[in-house]
Coordinates of C-alpha atoms in Angstrom, one line a residue:
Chain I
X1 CA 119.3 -28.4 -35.0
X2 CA 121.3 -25.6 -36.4
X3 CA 120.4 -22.1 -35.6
X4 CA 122.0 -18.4 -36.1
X5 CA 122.6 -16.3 -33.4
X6 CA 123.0 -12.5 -33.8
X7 CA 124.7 -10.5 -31.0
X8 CA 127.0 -8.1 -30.8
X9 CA 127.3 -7.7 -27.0
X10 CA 130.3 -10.6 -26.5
X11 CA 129.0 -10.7 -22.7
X12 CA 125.4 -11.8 -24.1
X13 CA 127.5 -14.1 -26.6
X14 CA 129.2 -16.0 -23.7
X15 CA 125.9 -16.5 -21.5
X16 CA 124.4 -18.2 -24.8
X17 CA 127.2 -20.2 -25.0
X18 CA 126.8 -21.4 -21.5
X19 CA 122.6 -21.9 -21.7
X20 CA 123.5 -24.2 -24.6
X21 CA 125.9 -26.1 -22.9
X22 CA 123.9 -29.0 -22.1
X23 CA 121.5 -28.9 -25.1
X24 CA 122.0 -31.9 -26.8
X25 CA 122.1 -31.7 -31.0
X26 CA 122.4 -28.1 -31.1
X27 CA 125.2 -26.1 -33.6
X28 CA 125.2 -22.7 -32.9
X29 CA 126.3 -19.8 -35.3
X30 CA 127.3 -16.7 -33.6
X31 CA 127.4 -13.9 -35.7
X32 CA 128.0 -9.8 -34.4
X33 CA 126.0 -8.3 -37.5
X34 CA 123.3 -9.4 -39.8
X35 CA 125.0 -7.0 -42.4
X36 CA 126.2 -8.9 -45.5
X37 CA 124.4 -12.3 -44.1
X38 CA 122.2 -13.3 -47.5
X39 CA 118.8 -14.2 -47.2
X40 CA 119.4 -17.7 -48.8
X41 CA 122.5 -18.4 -46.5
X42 CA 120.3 -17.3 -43.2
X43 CA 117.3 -19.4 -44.4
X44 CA 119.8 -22.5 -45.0
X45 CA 119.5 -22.9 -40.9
X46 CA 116.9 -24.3 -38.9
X47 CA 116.1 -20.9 -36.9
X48 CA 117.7 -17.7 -35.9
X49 CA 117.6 -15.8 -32.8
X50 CA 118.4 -12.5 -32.9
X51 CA 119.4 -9.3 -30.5
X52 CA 116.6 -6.6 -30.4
X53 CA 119.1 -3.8 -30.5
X54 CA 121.8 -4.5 -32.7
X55 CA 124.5 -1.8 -33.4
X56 CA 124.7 -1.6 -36.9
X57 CA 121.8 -3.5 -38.2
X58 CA 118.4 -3.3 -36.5
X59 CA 115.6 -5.3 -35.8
X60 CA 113.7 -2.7 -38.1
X61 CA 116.2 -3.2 -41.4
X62 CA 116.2 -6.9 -40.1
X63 CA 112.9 -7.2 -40.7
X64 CA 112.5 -6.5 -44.3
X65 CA 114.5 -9.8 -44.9
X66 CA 112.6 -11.9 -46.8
X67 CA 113.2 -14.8 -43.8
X68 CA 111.2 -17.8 -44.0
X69 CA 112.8 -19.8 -41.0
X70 CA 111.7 -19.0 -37.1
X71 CA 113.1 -15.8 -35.4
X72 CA 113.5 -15.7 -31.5
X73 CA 114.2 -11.8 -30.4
X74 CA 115.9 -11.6 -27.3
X75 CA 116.2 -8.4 -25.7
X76 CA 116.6 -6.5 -22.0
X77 CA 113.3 -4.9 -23.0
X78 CA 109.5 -6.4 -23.0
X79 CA 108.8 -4.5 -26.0
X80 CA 109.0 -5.7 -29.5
X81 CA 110.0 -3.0 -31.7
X82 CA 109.5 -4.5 -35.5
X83 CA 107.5 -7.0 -36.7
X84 CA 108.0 -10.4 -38.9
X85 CA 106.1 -12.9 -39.7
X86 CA 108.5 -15.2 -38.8
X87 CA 109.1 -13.9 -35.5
X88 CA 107.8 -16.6 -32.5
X89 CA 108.0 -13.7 -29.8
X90 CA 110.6 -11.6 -27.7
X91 CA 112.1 -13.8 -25.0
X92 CA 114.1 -11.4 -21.9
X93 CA 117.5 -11.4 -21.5
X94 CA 119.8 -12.7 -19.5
X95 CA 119.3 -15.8 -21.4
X96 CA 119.0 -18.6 -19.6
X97 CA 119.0 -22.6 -20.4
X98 CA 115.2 -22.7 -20.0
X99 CA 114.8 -20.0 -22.6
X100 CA 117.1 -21.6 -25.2
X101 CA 115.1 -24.6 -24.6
X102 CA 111.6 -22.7 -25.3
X103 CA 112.3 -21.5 -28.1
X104 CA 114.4 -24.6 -29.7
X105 CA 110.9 -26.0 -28.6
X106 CA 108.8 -23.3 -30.6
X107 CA 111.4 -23.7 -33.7
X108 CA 111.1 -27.1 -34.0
X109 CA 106.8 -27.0 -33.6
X110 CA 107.0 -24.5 -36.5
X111 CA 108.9 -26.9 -38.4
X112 CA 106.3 -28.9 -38.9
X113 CA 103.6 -26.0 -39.3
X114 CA 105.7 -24.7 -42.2
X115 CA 106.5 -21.1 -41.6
X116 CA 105.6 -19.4 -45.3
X117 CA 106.6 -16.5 -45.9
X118 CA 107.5 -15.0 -49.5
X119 CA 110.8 -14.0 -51.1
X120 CA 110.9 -11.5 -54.2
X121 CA 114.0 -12.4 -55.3
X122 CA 112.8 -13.8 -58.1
X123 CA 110.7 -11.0 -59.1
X124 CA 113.3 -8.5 -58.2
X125 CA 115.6 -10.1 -60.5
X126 CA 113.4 -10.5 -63.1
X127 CA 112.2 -7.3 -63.0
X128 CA 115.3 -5.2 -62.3
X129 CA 114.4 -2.2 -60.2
X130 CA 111.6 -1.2 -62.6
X131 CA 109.1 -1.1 -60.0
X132 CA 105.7 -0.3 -62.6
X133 CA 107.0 -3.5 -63.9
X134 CA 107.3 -5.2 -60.5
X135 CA 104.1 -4.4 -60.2
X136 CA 102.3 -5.4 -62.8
X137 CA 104.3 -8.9 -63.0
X138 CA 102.6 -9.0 -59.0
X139 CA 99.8 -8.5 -60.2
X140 CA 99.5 -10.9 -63.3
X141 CA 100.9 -13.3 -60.8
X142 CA 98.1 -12.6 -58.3
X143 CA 95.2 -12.7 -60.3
X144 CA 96.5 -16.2 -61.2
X145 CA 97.1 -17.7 -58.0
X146 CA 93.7 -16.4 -57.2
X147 CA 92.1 -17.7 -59.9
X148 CA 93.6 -21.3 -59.5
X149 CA 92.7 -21.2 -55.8
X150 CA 89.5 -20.5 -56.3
X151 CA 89.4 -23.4 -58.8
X152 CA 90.7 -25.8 -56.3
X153 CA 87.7 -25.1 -53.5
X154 CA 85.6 -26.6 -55.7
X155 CA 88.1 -29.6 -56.2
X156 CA 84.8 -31.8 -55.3
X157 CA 83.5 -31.0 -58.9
X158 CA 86.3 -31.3 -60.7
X159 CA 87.3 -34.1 -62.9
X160 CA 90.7 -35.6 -62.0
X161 CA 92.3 -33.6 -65.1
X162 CA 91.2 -30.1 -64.7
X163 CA 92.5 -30.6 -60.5
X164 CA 96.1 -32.0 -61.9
X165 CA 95.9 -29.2 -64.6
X166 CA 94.6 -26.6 -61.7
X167 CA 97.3 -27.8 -59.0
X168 CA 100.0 -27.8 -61.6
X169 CA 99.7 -24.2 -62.6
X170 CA 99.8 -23.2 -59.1
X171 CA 102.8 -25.3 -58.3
X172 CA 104.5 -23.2 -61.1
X173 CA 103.0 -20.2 -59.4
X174 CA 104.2 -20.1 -56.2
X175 CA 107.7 -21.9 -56.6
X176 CA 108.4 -18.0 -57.9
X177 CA 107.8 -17.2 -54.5
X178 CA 110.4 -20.1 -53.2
X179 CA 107.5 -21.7 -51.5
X180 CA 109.4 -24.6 -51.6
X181 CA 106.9 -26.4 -48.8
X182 CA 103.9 -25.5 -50.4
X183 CA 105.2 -26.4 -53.7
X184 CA 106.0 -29.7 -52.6
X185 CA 102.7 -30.4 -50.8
X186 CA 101.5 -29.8 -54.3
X187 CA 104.2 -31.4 -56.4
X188 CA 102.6 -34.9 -54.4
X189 CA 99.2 -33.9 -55.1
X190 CA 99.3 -33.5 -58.8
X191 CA 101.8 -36.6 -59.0
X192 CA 99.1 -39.0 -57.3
X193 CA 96.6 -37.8 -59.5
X194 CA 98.9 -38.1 -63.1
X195 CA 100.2 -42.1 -61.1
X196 CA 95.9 -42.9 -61.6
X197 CA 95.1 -42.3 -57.8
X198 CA 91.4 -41.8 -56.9
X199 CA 90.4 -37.8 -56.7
X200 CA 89.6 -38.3 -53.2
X201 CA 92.6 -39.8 -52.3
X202 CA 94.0 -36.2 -52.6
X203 CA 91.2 -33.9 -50.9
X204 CA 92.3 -33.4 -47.9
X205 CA 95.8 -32.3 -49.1
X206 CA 94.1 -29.7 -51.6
X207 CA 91.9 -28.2 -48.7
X208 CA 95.0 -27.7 -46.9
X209 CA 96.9 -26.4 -49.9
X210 CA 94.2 -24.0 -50.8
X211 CA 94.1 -22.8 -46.6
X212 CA 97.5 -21.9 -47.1
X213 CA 97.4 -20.3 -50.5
X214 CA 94.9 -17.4 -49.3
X215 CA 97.8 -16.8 -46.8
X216 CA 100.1 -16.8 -49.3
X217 CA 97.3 -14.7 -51.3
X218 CA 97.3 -12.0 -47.9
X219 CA 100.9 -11.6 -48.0
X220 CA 101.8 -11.4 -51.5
X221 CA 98.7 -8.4 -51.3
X222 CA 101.0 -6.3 -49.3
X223 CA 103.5 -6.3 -51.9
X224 CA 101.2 -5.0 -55.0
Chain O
X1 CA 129.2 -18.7 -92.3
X2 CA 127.5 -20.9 -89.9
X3 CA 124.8 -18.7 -88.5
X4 CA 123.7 -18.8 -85.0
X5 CA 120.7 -20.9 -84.7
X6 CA 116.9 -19.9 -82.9
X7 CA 116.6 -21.9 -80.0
X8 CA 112.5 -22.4 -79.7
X9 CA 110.9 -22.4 -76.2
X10 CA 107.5 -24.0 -75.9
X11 CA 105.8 -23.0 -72.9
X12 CA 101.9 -21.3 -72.0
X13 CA 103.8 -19.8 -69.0
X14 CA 105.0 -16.1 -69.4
X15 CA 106.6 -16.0 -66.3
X16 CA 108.7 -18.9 -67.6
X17 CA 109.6 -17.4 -71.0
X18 CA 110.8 -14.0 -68.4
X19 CA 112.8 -16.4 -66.2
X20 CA 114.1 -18.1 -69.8
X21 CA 115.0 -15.4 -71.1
X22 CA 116.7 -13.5 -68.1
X23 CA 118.8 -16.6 -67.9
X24 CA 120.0 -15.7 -71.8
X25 CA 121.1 -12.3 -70.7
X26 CA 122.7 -13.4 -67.5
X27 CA 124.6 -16.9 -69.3
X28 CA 125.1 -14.1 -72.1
X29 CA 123.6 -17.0 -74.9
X30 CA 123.5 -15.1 -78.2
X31 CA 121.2 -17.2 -79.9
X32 CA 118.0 -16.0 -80.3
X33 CA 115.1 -17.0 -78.1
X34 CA 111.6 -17.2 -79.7
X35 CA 108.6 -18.0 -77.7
X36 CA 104.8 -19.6 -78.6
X37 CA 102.5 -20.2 -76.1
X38 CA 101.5 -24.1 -76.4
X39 CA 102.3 -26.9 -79.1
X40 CA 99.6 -25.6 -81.8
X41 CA 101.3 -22.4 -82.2
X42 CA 105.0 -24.2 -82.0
X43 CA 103.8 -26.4 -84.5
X44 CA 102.3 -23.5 -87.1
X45 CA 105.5 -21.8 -86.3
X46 CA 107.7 -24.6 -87.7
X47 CA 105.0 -25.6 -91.1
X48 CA 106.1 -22.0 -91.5
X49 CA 109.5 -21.4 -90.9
X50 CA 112.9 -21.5 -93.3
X51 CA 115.1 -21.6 -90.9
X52 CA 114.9 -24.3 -88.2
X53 CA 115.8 -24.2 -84.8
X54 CA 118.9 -25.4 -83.2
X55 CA 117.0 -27.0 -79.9
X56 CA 113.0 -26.7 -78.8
X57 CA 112.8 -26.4 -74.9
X58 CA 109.4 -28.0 -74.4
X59 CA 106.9 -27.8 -71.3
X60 CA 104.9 -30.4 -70.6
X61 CA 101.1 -29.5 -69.7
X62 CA 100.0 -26.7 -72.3
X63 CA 96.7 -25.5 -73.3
X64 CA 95.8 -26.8 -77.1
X65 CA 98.4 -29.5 -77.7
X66 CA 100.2 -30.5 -75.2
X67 CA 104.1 -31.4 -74.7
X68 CA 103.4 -34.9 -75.7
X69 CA 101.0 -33.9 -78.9
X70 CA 104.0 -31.9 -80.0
X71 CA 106.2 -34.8 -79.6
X72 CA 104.3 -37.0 -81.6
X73 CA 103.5 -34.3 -84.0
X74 CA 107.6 -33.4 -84.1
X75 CA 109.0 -37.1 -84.4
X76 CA 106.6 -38.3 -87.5
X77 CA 107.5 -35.2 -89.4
X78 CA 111.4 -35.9 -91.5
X79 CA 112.5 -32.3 -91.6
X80 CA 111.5 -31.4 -88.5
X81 CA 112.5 -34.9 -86.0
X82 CA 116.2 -33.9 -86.4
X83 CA 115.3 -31.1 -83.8
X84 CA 117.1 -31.7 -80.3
X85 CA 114.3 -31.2 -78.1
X86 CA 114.4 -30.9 -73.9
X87 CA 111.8 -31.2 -72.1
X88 CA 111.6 -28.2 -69.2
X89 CA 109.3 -29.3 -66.5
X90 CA 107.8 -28.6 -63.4
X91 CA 107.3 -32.6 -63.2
X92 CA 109.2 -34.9 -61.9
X93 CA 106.7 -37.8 -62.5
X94 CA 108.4 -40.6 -63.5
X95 CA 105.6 -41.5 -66.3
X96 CA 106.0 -37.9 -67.8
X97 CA 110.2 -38.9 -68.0
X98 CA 109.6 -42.2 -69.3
X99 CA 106.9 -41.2 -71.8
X100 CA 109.4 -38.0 -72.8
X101 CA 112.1 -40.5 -73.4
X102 CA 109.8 -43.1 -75.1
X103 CA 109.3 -39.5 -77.6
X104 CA 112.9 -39.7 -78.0
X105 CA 113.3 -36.5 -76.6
X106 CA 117.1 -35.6 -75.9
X107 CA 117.1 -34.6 -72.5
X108 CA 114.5 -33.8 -69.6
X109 CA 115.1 -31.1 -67.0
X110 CA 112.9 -30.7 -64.0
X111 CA 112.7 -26.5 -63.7
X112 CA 114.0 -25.9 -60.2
X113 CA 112.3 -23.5 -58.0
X114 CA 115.3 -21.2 -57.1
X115 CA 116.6 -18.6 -59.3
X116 CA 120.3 -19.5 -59.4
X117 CA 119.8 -23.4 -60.0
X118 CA 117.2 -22.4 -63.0
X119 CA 120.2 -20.8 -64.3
X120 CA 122.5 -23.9 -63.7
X121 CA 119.8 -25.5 -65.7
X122 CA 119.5 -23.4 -68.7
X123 CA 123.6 -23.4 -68.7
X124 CA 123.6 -26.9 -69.1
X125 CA 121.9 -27.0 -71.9
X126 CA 123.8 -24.0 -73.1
X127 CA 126.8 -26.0 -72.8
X128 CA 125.6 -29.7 -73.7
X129 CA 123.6 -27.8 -77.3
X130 CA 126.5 -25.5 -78.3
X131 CA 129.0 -24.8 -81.1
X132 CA 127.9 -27.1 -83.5
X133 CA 124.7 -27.6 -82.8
X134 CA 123.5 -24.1 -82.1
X135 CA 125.6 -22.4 -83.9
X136 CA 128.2 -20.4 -82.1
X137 CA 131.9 -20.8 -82.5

């Protein structure tokens, strides 16, 4: 497992380095700052945990990081001050081996619950700053996703065409998002049905697909 | 003069023809980039048109006539089969490669998700259709 951690207190740094000791299969990152750390480059690790109270880059700016891999905070207070949705919860400081353990624990559960969370990077580039634009683009988008969502509940009624058709313009849909889970779940859906598989065959996965589209749906909301 | 050719993208998507055509601006590809929205209207386009394109980038699943419609369409027409045409997909479906290829299509890109590999995608084509073939020198 490889994870990021941010701290810029060295003494905090060291008795990290020491609860890890004996962790078998774990890299460790250690980083001072979160400024000029890229979105991609932080989501290309398994999980981050991070320092409440950094110096120059706070939990707060932190937060509007379009992360989509599991955040630890670790800080001397009980009180989370920002939100994420990829956050898994504040743990106390000093950090001990237990607590490293807990939350390698909680990253690697969440590995396999898919943590989903959105990055506009896409849009922003596509889009440029103009934010009317952003906007409407969001919006087009939305409508669409809804539609196709919508479509896929009633997957029961639907011939084995119009739910390849349906699944493949949502696959399109939220790869702009770099759903890249979701997408795939959907990518092996679609491909059964076009290889001649039985509808059913592919049910269950399109329940599931559409369960995490309306959270997809809830979260892309908050950016129209 | 050899003029710089049209390059034709075939796709119901919007979105696509935006991330297309941002790719243009940032690869700094001076051909022109015309868009129609499924095979039927690609199709009237060409019947219509003097000057042909230099390469069709064709999707797959359209509304109308499909990717594959297009291809049959494009290959049993003489003026128009010299077109180099790559198919840009979302699917990686081994059938829809080896029923592209069986069209004689001259390449087959699965679209990638992330913004800077799309571009790596419409460079290679950039590179693989230029000079000659599109036009510039």
């Amino acid at each position: 497992m490889r994870i990021i951690y941010l701290e810029d207190d060295l003494i905090d740094q060291r008795l990290f380095k020491r609860a890890c000791r004996d962790i078998e299969n774990l890299e460790v990152t250690y980083y001072a700052s979160c400024m000029g750390l890229k979105e991609e480059y932080l989501n290309s690790y398994d999980g981050i945990v991070i320092d409440q109270y950094l110096q120059d880059c706070s939990i707060k700016q932190f937060a509007d990081k379009q992360i989509s891999i599991p955040m630890a905070v670790l800080s001397a207070s009980e009180k989370l001050i920002a939100e994420h949705p990829s956050n898994l919860g504040i743990w106390q400081k000093p950090v001990k081996e237990q607590i490293v353990r807990e939350i390698l624990n909680k990253m690697n559960s969440l590995k396999t619950q898919k943590v989903s969370t959105i990055s506009m990077a896409y849009i922003d580039d596509l889009t440029q700053g103009n934010e009317s634009e952003k906007k409407e683009l969001l919006q087009s988008i939305y409508q669409s996703i809804e539609d196709n969502n919508a479509m896929l509940q009633k997957a029961n009624s639907l011939s084995s065409e119009d739910l390849q058709q349906n699944l493949h313009k949502q696959k399109s849909k939220v790869g702009i998002f770099y759903l890249e889970e979701l997408h795939h779940e959907i990518d092996q859906a679609e491909n059964k049905l076009k290889d001649g598989l039985a509808k059913e065959t592919v049910l269950d996965a399109v329940s599931q697909i559409v369960k995490e589209t309306e959270k997809v749906l809830t979260d892309l909301k908050k950016h129209i | 003069m050899n003029p710089i050719k049209n390059i034709l993208l075939v796709d119901d998507d919007p979105v696509e023809y935006m991330k297309v055509s941002r790719a243009f601006k940032k690869l700094a590809i001076p051909n022109t980039l015309i868009h129609k929205s499924d095979g039927l209207e690609a199709k009237k386009y060409l019947e219509e048109t003097v000057e042909l394109p230099g390469v069709i980038l064709l999707d797959l699943n359209m509304p109308n006539m499909n990717g594959f419609e297009f291809l049959t369409f494009i290959k049993a027409d003489d003026r128009l089969k010299v077109i180099p045409i790559v198919v840009l997909t979302t699917s990686n479906n081994e059938k829809d490669k080896i029923e592209s290829y069986k069209k004689s299509v001259a390449g087959y890109m699965v679209k990638p998700i992330r913004l800077e590999e799309y571009e790596k995608v419409i460079e290679t084509i950039k590179n693989y259709w230029s000079t000659s073939k599109l036009g510039h020198e």
